[in-house]
Amino acid sequence: MRIRLRALEPEDLDLLYSIENDQSLWDVGNTNVPYSRYALHNYIAQTTGDIYQDGQVRLMIENEQSEVVGIADLVNFDARHQRAELGLVIINKFRRNGYAVEVVGQVADYALRVLHLHQLYAVVDADNMASSSLFAHVGWLSSARLHEWLFDGKSYHDVIIYQKIL
């Protein structure tokens, strides 16, 4: 195992700030506003790490050298239907090293064994070939295409919904 998932720590504030405010990531997700250090500091301080209490779980991804290589989020948690959406960011300089494949596997295992979820899903911009290839490679089902689902400020983009029944 080359990666380890861990809880957010106060020392993650600067990295979290840089990722959350990276506008190049806004086009592939639902975030479109900058976050202040104060808001992120409070988020780190107040999160319990309990998906049932917080409605989400954020996990930092570390490599064997204890470098943070990215963040994995389980959001849009639905306790009744036992599912959550997976969001994943690998920092640019660590991409194309196989970390994402390992993360998806570890998060799925965690979701099943610890959180007792029935399924995970990911919403991927149809033009995001890297993410589409990732989810196809690890055996997630491409289950739907939502037309004109994301707006980047200039044009609308379709998304593909990938699912993993645990």
PDB file of C-alpha atoms in Angstrom:
ATOM      1  CA  MET A   1       0.000   0.000   0.000  1.00  0.00           C
ATOM      2  CA  ARG A   2       1.568   3.250  -1.168  1.00  0.00           C
ATOM      3  CA  ILE A   3      -1.003   5.627   0.277  1.00  0.00           C
ATOM      4  CA  ARG A   4      -2.673   6.247   3.592  1.00  0.00           C
ATOM      5  CA  LEU A   5      -5.950   8.025   4.279  1.00  0.00           C
ATOM      6  CA  ARG A   6      -6.115  10.166   7.393  1.00  0.00           C
ATOM      7  CA  ALA A   7      -8.298  12.787   9.053  1.00  0.00           C
ATOM      8  CA  LEU A   8      -7.834  16.513   8.559  1.00  0.00           C
ATOM      9  CA  GLU A   9      -5.339  18.149  10.912  1.00  0.00           C
ATOM     10  CA  PRO A  10      -4.861  21.874  11.694  1.00  0.00           C
ATOM     11  CA  GLU A  11      -1.557  21.826   9.791  1.00  0.00           C
ATOM     12  CA  ASP A  12      -3.504  20.973   6.611  1.00  0.00           C
ATOM     13  CA  LEU A  13      -5.009  24.477   6.500  1.00  0.00           C
ATOM     14  CA  ASP A  14      -2.618  25.964   3.920  1.00  0.00           C
ATOM     15  CA  LEU A  15      -2.935  23.000   1.566  1.00  0.00           C
ATOM     16  CA  LEU A  16      -6.704  22.910   1.961  1.00  0.00           C
ATOM     17  CA  TYR A  17      -6.813  26.647   1.263  1.00  0.00           C
ATOM     18  CA  SER A  18      -4.790  26.251  -1.948  1.00  0.00           C
ATOM     19  CA  ILE A  19      -6.921  23.348  -3.217  1.00  0.00           C
ATOM     20  CA  GLU A  20     -10.286  24.914  -2.366  1.00  0.00           C
ATOM     21  CA  ASN A  21      -9.256  28.175  -4.043  1.00  0.00           C
ATOM     22  CA  ASP A  22      -7.758  26.589  -7.174  1.00  0.00           C
ATOM     23  CA  GLN A  23     -10.125  27.949  -9.827  1.00  0.00           C
ATOM     24  CA  SER A  24      -9.049  25.292 -12.324  1.00  0.00           C
ATOM     25  CA  LEU A  25     -10.831  22.742 -10.098  1.00  0.00           C
ATOM     26  CA  TRP A  26     -14.053  24.742  -9.941  1.00  0.00           C
ATOM     27  CA  ASP A  27     -15.021  23.747 -13.481  1.00  0.00           C
ATOM     28  CA  VAL A  28     -15.065  20.038 -12.605  1.00  0.00           C
ATOM     29  CA  GLY A  29     -17.163  20.316  -9.465  1.00  0.00           C
ATOM     30  CA  ASN A  30     -19.847  22.276  -7.707  1.00  0.00           C
ATOM     31  CA  THR A  31     -17.641  24.855  -5.982  1.00  0.00           C
ATOM     32  CA  ASN A  32     -17.499  28.303  -7.517  1.00  0.00           C
ATOM     33  CA  VAL A  33     -16.577  30.612  -4.659  1.00  0.00           C
ATOM     34  CA  PRO A  34     -13.300  31.144  -2.833  1.00  0.00           C
ATOM     35  CA  TYR A  35     -13.003  30.067   0.799  1.00  0.00           C
ATOM     36  CA  SER A  36     -11.297  32.185   3.428  1.00  0.00           C
ATOM     37  CA  ARG A  37      -8.642  30.784   5.740  1.00  0.00           C
ATOM     38  CA  TYR A  38     -10.978  31.629   8.606  1.00  0.00           C
ATOM     39  CA  ALA A  39     -13.843  29.554   7.160  1.00  0.00           C
ATOM     40  CA  LEU A  40     -11.524  26.613   6.468  1.00  0.00           C
ATOM     41  CA  HIS A  41      -9.932  26.903   9.921  1.00  0.00           C
ATOM     42  CA  ASN A  42     -13.398  26.701  11.458  1.00  0.00           C
ATOM     43  CA  TYR A  43     -14.302  23.766   9.219  1.00  0.00           C
ATOM     44  CA  ILE A  44     -11.222  21.841  10.374  1.00  0.00           C
ATOM     45  CA  ALA A  45     -11.902  22.717  14.019  1.00  0.00           C
ATOM     46  CA  GLN A  46     -15.583  21.780  13.911  1.00  0.00           C
ATOM     47  CA  THR A  47     -15.591  18.642  11.771  1.00  0.00           C
ATOM     48  CA  THR A  48     -16.055  15.484  13.784  1.00  0.00           C
ATOM     49  CA  GLY A  49     -15.029  13.040  11.077  1.00  0.00           C
ATOM     50  CA  ASP A  50     -18.379  11.279  11.594  1.00  0.00           C
ATOM     51  CA  ILE A  51     -20.317  11.106   8.330  1.00  0.00           C
ATOM     52  CA  TYR A  52     -23.572  10.619  10.246  1.00  0.00           C
ATOM     53  CA  GLN A  53     -23.045  13.857  12.168  1.00  0.00           C
ATOM     54  CA  ASP A  54     -21.300  16.018   9.555  1.00  0.00           C
ATOM     55  CA  GLY A  55     -23.005  14.645   6.440  1.00  0.00           C
ATOM     56  CA  GLN A  56     -19.579  14.250   4.844  1.00  0.00           C
ATOM     57  CA  VAL A  57     -16.065  12.975   5.457  1.00  0.00           C
ATOM     58  CA  ARG A  58     -12.877  14.563   4.157  1.00  0.00           C
ATOM     59  CA  LEU A  59      -9.750  12.413   4.087  1.00  0.00           C
ATOM     60  CA  MET A  60      -6.222  13.565   3.397  1.00  0.00           C
ATOM     61  CA  ILE A  61      -4.172  11.290   1.142  1.00  0.00           C
ATOM     62  CA  GLU A  62      -0.532  10.705   2.105  1.00  0.00           C
ATOM     63  CA  ASN A  63       2.134   8.794   0.202  1.00  0.00           C
ATOM     64  CA  GLU A  64       4.866   6.612   1.726  1.00  0.00           C
ATOM     65  CA  GLN A  65       6.989   9.712   2.354  1.00  0.00           C
ATOM     66  CA  SER A  66       4.134  11.250   4.426  1.00  0.00           C
ATOM     67  CA  GLU A  67       3.561  13.918   1.773  1.00  0.00           C
ATOM     68  CA  VAL A  68      -0.043  14.940   1.247  1.00  0.00           C
ATOM     69  CA  VAL A  69      -0.799  14.063  -2.375  1.00  0.00           C
ATOM     70  CA  GLY A  70      -4.497  14.917  -2.398  1.00  0.00           C
ATOM     71  CA  ILE A  71      -7.902  14.898  -0.766  1.00  0.00           C
ATOM     72  CA  ALA A  72     -10.777  12.428  -0.957  1.00  0.00           C
ATOM     73  CA  ASP A  73     -14.259  13.557   0.030  1.00  0.00           C
ATOM     74  CA  LEU A  74     -17.400  11.586   0.699  1.00  0.00           C
ATOM     75  CA  VAL A  75     -20.206  14.137   0.357  1.00  0.00           C
ATOM     76  CA  ASN A  76     -23.954  14.201  -0.292  1.00  0.00           C
ATOM     77  CA  PHE A  77     -24.256  11.401   2.229  1.00  0.00           C
ATOM     78  CA  ASP A  78     -27.695   9.794   2.311  1.00  0.00           C
ATOM     79  CA  ALA A  79     -28.125   7.634   5.431  1.00  0.00           C
ATOM     80  CA  ARG A  80     -31.486   6.254   4.376  1.00  0.00           C
ATOM     81  CA  HIS A  81     -30.229   4.957   1.048  1.00  0.00           C
ATOM     82  CA  GLN A  82     -26.689   4.261   2.325  1.00  0.00           C
ATOM     83  CA  ARG A  83     -24.815   6.111  -0.383  1.00  0.00           C
ATOM     84  CA  ALA A  84     -22.393   9.001  -0.804  1.00  0.00           C
ATOM     85  CA  GLU A  85     -20.661  10.869  -3.600  1.00  0.00           C
ATOM     86  CA  LEU A  86     -16.895  10.517  -3.957  1.00  0.00           C
ATOM     87  CA  GLY A  87     -14.867  13.598  -4.793  1.00  0.00           C
ATOM     88  CA  LEU A  88     -11.144  13.244  -5.405  1.00  0.00           C
ATOM     89  CA  VAL A  89      -8.320  15.700  -6.011  1.00  0.00           C
ATOM     90  CA  ILE A  90      -4.743  14.612  -6.596  1.00  0.00           C
ATOM     91  CA  ILE A  91      -2.302  17.537  -6.482  1.00  0.00           C
ATOM     92  CA  ASN A  92      -0.833  18.245  -9.937  1.00  0.00           C
ATOM     93  CA  LYS A  93       2.748  17.221  -9.184  1.00  0.00           C
ATOM     94  CA  PHE A  94       1.573  13.822  -7.878  1.00  0.00           C
ATOM     95  CA  ARG A  95      -0.738  12.936 -10.764  1.00  0.00           C
ATOM     96  CA  ARG A  96      -0.097   9.957 -13.038  1.00  0.00           C
ATOM     97  CA  ASN A  97       1.560   7.950 -10.264  1.00  0.00           C
ATOM     98  CA  GLY A  98      -1.310   5.535  -9.596  1.00  0.00           C
ATOM     99  CA  TYR A  99      -2.390   7.218  -6.377  1.00  0.00           C
ATOM    100  CA  ALA A 100      -5.970   7.776  -7.560  1.00  0.00           C
ATOM    101  CA  VAL A 101      -6.492   4.069  -8.277  1.00  0.00           C
ATOM    102  CA  GLU A 102      -5.336   3.195  -4.764  1.00  0.00           C
ATOM    103  CA  VAL A 103      -7.448   5.939  -3.201  1.00  0.00           C
ATOM    104  CA  VAL A 104     -10.646   4.842  -4.924  1.00  0.00           C
ATOM    105  CA  GLY A 105     -10.066   1.282  -3.723  1.00  0.00           C
ATOM    106  CA  GLN A 106      -9.297   2.297  -0.148  1.00  0.00           C
ATOM    107  CA  VAL A 107     -12.231   4.714   0.057  1.00  0.00           C
ATOM    108  CA  ALA A 108     -14.599   2.034  -1.266  1.00  0.00           C
ATOM    109  CA  ASP A 109     -13.293  -0.426   1.316  1.00  0.00           C
ATOM    110  CA  TYR A 110     -13.667   2.183   4.091  1.00  0.00           C
ATOM    111  CA  ALA A 111     -17.184   3.054   2.908  1.00  0.00           C
ATOM    112  CA  LEU A 112     -18.224  -0.590   3.027  1.00  0.00           C
ATOM    113  CA  ARG A 113     -16.461  -1.858   6.171  1.00  0.00           C
ATOM    114  CA  VAL A 114     -16.541   1.225   8.405  1.00  0.00           C
ATOM    115  CA  LEU A 115     -19.420   3.379   7.163  1.00  0.00           C
ATOM    116  CA  HIS A 116     -21.602   0.435   6.037  1.00  0.00           C
ATOM    117  CA  LEU A 117     -22.574   2.166   2.801  1.00  0.00           C
ATOM    118  CA  HIS A 118     -24.252   0.301  -0.028  1.00  0.00           C
ATOM    119  CA  GLN A 119     -22.910   2.406  -2.870  1.00  0.00           C
ATOM    120  CA  LEU A 120     -20.660   5.243  -3.918  1.00  0.00           C
ATOM    121  CA  TYR A 121     -21.030   7.438  -6.970  1.00  0.00           C
ATOM    122  CA  ALA A 122     -18.976  10.062  -8.741  1.00  0.00           C
ATOM    123  CA  VAL A 123     -20.097  12.927 -10.974  1.00  0.00           C
ATOM    124  CA  VAL A 124     -17.503  13.406 -13.722  1.00  0.00           C
ATOM    125  CA  ASP A 125     -17.390  16.064 -16.437  1.00  0.00           C
ATOM    126  CA  ALA A 126     -17.793  14.141 -19.705  1.00  0.00           C
ATOM    127  CA  ASP A 127     -14.711  15.946 -21.066  1.00  0.00           C
ATOM    128  CA  ASN A 128     -12.556  14.837 -18.118  1.00  0.00           C
ATOM    129  CA  MET A 129     -10.893  11.850 -19.774  1.00  0.00           C
ATOM    130  CA  ALA A 130      -8.492  11.228 -16.887  1.00  0.00           C
ATOM    131  CA  SER A 131     -11.300  10.804 -14.345  1.00  0.00           C
ATOM    132  CA  SER A 132     -13.478   8.818 -16.733  1.00  0.00           C
ATOM    133  CA  SER A 133     -10.551   6.477 -17.431  1.00  0.00           C
ATOM    134  CA  LEU A 134      -9.895   6.122 -13.700  1.00  0.00           C
ATOM    135  CA  PHE A 135     -13.430   5.058 -12.806  1.00  0.00           C
ATOM    136  CA  ALA A 136     -13.707   2.742 -15.816  1.00  0.00           C
ATOM    137  CA  HIS A 137     -10.327   1.187 -14.941  1.00  0.00           C
ATOM    138  CA  VAL A 138     -11.369   0.410 -11.348  1.00  0.00           C
ATOM    139  CA  GLY A 139     -14.655  -1.142 -12.473  1.00  0.00           C
ATOM    140  CA  TRP A 140     -17.212   1.519 -11.656  1.00  0.00           C
ATOM    141  CA  LEU A 141     -20.348   1.416 -13.787  1.00  0.00           C
ATOM    142  CA  SER A 142     -21.031   4.346 -16.104  1.00  0.00           C
ATOM    143  CA  SER A 143     -24.740   4.572 -15.311  1.00  0.00           C
ATOM    144  CA  ALA A 144     -26.018   7.882 -16.676  1.00  0.00           C
ATOM    145  CA  ARG A 145     -25.197  10.958 -18.686  1.00  0.00           C
ATOM    146  CA  LEU A 146     -26.682  14.225 -17.442  1.00  0.00           C
ATOM    147  CA  HIS A 147     -26.790  16.785 -20.219  1.00  0.00           C
ATOM    148  CA  GLU A 148     -25.596  20.359 -19.643  1.00  0.00           C
ATOM    149  CA  TRP A 149     -25.176  19.653 -15.916  1.00  0.00           C
ATOM    150  CA  LEU A 150     -22.161  21.872 -15.161  1.00  0.00           C
ATOM    151  CA  PHE A 151     -21.705  25.497 -16.204  1.00  0.00           C
ATOM    152  CA  ASP A 152     -18.165  26.890 -16.316  1.00  0.00           C
ATOM    153  CA  GLY A 153     -19.198  30.516 -16.851  1.00  0.00           C
ATOM    154  CA  LYS A 154     -19.073  30.196 -20.628  1.00  0.00           C
ATOM    155  CA  SER A 155     -20.648  26.896 -21.604  1.00  0.00           C
ATOM    156  CA  TYR A 156     -22.502  23.915 -20.234  1.00  0.00           C
ATOM    157  CA  HIS A 157     -20.922  20.489 -19.857  1.00  0.00           C
ATOM    158  CA  ASP A 158     -22.421  17.025 -19.696  1.00  0.00           C
ATOM    159  CA  VAL A 159     -21.475  14.772 -16.805  1.00  0.00           C
ATOM    160  CA  ILE A 160     -21.213  11.024 -16.490  1.00  0.00           C
ATOM    161  CA  ILE A 161     -22.416   9.367 -13.283  1.00  0.00           C
ATOM    162  CA  TYR A 162     -20.203   6.483 -12.200  1.00  0.00           C
ATOM    163  CA  GLN A 163     -21.447   4.058  -9.532  1.00  0.00           C
ATOM    164  CA  LYS A 164     -19.885   1.383  -7.407  1.00  0.00           C
ATOM    165  CA  ILE A 165     -22.193  -1.018  -5.595  1.00  0.00           C
ATOM    166  CA  LEU A 166     -20.287  -2.127  -2.548  1.00  0.00           C
TER     167      LEU A 166
END
